[in-house]
Short mmCIF file of C-alpha atoms in Angstrom, two decimals:
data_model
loop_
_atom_site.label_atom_id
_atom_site.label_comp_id
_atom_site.label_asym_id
_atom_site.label_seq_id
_atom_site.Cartn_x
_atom_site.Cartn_y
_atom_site.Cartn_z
CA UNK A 1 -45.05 -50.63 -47.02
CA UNK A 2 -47.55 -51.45 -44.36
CA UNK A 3 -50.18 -52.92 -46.51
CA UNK A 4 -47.40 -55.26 -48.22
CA UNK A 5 -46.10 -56.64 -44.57
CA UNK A 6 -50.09 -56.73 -43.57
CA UNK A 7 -50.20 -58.60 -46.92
CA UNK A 8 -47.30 -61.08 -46.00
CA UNK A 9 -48.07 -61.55 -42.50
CA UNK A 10 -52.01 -62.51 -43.38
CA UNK A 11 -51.00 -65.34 -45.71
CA UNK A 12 -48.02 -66.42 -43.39
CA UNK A 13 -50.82 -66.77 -40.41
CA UNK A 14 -52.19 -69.78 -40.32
CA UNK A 15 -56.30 -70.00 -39.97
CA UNK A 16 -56.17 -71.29 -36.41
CA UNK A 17 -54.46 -68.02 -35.65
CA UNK A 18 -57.31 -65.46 -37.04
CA UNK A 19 -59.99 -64.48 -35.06
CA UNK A 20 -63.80 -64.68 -35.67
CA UNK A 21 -63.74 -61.65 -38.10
CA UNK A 22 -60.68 -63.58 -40.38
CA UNK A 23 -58.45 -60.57 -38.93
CA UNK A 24 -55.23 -62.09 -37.24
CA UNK A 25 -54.74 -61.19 -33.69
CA UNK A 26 -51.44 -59.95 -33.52
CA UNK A 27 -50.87 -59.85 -30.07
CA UNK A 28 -51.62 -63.40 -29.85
CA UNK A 29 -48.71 -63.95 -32.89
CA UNK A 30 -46.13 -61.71 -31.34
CA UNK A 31 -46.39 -64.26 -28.22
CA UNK A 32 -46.12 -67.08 -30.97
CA UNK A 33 -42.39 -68.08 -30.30
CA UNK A 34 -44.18 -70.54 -27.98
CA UNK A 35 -44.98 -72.45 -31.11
CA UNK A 36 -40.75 -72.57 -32.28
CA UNK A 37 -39.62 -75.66 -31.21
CA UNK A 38 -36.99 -76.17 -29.49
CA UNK A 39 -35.44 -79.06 -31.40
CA UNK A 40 -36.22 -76.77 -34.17
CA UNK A 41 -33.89 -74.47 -33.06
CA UNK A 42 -31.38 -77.00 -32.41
CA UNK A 43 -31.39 -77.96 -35.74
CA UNK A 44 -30.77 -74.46 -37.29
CA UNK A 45 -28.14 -73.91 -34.75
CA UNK A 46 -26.38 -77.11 -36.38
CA UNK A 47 -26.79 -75.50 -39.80
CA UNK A 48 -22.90 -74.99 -40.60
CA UNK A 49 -23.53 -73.00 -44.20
CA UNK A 50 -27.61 -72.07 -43.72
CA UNK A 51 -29.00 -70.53 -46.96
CA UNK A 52 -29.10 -67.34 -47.40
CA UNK A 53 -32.31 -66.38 -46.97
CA UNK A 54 -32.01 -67.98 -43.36
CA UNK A 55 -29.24 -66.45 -42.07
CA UNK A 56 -30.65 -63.06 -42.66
CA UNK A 57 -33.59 -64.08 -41.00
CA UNK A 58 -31.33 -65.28 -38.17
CA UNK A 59 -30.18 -61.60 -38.22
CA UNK A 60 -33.40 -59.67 -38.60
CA UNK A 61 -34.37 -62.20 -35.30
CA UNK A 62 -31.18 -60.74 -33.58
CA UNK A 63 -31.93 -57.27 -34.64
CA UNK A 64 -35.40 -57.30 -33.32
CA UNK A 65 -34.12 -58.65 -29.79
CA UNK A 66 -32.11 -55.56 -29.39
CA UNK A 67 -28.76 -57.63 -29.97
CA UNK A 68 -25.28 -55.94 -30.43
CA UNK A 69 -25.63 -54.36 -33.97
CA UNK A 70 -22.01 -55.18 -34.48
CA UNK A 71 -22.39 -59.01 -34.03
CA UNK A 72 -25.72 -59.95 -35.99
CA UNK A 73 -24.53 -62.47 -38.17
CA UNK A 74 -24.50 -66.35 -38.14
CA UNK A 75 -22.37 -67.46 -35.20
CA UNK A 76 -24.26 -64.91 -33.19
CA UNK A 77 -27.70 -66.59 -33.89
CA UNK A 78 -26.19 -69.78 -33.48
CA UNK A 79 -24.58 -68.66 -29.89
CA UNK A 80 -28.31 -67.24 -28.97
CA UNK A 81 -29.92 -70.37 -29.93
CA UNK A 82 -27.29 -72.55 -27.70
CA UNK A 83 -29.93 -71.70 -24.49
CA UNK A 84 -32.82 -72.16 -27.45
CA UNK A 85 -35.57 -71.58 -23.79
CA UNK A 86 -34.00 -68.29 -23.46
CA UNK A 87 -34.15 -67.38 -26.38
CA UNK A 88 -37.79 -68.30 -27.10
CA UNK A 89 -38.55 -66.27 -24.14
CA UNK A 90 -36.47 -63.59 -25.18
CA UNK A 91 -39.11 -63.65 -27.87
CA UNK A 92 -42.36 -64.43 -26.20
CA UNK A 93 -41.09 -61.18 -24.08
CA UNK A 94 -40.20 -58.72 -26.16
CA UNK A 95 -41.50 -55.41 -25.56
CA UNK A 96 -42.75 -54.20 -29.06
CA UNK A 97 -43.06 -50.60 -27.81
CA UNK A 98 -39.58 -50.41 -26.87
CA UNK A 99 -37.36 -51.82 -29.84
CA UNK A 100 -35.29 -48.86 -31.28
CA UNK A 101 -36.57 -47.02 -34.26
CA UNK A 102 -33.95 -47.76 -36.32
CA UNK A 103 -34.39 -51.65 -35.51
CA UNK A 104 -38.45 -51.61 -36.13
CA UNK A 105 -37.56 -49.89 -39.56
CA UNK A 106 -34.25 -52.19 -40.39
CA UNK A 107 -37.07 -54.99 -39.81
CA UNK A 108 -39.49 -53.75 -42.07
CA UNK A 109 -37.34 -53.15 -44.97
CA UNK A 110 -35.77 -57.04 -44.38
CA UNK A 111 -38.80 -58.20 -44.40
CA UNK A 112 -39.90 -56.60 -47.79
CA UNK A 113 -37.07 -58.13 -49.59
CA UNK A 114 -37.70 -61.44 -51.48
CA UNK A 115 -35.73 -63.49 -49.80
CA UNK A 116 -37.98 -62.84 -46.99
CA UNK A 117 -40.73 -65.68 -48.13
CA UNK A 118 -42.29 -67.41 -45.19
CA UNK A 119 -43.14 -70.28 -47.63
CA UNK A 120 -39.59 -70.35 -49.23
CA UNK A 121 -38.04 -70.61 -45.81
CA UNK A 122 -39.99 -73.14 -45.01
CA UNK A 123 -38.55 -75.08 -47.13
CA UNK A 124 -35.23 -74.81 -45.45
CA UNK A 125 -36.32 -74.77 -42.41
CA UNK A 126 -39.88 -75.37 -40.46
CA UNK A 127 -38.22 -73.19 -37.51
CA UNK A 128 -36.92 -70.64 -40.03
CA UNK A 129 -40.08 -70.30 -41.20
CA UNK A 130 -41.79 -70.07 -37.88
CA UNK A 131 -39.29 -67.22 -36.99
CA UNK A 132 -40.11 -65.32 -39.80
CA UNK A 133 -44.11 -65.40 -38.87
CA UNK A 134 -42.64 -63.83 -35.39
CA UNK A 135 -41.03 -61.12 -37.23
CA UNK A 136 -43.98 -60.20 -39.25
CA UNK A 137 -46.09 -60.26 -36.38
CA UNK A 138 -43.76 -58.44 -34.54
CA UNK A 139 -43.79 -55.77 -37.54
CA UNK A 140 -47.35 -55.95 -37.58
CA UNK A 141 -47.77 -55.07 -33.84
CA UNK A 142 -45.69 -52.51 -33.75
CA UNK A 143 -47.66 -51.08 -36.82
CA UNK A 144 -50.86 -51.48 -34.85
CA UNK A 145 -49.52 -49.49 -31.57
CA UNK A 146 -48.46 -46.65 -34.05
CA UNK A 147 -51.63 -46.44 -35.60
CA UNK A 148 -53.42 -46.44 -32.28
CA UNK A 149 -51.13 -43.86 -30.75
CA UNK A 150 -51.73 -41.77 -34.01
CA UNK A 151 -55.11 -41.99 -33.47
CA UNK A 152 -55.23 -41.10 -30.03
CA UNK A 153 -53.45 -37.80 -30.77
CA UNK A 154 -55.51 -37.19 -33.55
CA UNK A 155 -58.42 -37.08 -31.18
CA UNK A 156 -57.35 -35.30 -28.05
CA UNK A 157 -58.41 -31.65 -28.50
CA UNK A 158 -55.45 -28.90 -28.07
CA UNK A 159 -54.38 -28.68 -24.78
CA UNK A 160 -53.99 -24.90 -24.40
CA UNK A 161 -54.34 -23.12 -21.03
CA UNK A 162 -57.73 -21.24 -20.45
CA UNK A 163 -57.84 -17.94 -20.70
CA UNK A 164 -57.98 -16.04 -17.38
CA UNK A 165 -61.20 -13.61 -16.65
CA UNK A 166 -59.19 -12.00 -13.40
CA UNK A 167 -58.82 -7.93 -13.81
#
């Protein structure tokens, strides 16, 4: 699953986001809601009937942003994106390390299915497809911070109390 989102989120990146090695900085992407405009917003908020693909996006978005499980739908996006500067800086905010398990791993699976196609949604929308470059890299991040914690724990030797000499 990893290598498929790494996979998504590398051709959704555009080169001006990659760094010297052609790796994407991630950190820099998750702070990417700066580039969502917000007329773009605006305009999906007008969306009466979006596609689909875009209101699930709108939802996965919602998800992410630790929203109300019981209202991610539509007219909740559309409510968020009423104050579209809060909720870019909702975004530009978010603390990856603290989104819910359950959330991180509702994400990832969303973002497997096919509807999830940054290219497709850009179609629809320029600001539906910007949001769904945020939830990858969001994904991403959070994949990143795992692996590093993994890896820390890996390499700490076991912490067990000396032994004591004293007779």
């Amino acid at each position: 699953i990893r290598l498929e989102h790494r996979q998504k989120f590398q051709s959704a990146m555009s080169n001006k986001d990659r760094e010297g090695d052609g790796n994407v900085n991630s950190e820099k992407a998750v702070n990417f809601g700066e580039n969502v405009s917000m007329a773009g917003l605006a305009e999906m908020k007008a969306l009466k009937r979006p596609p689909l693909a875009v209101a699930e996006l709108a939802k996965t978005v919602l998800l992410l942003l630790g929203k109300d499980k019981r209202n991610l739908n539509w007219k909740q996006f559309q409510k968020a994106a009423g104050n579209p500067r809060a909720l870019l800086q909702e975004m530009q905010h978010l603390d990856v390390e603290s989104v819910e398990q359950w959330r991180m791993r509702s994400a990832q699976q969303y973002a497997l299915l096919d509807w999830f196609d940054v290219a497709a949604l850009r179609n629809a929308s320029q600001a539906a497809a910007e949001l769904a470059v945020w939830v990858l890299a969001v994904i991403e991040y959070h994949d990143v911070l795992e692996a590093h914690k993994q890896a820390l724990q890996e390499n700490q030797p076991d912490q067990q109390p000396a032994a004591s000499n004293d007779q």
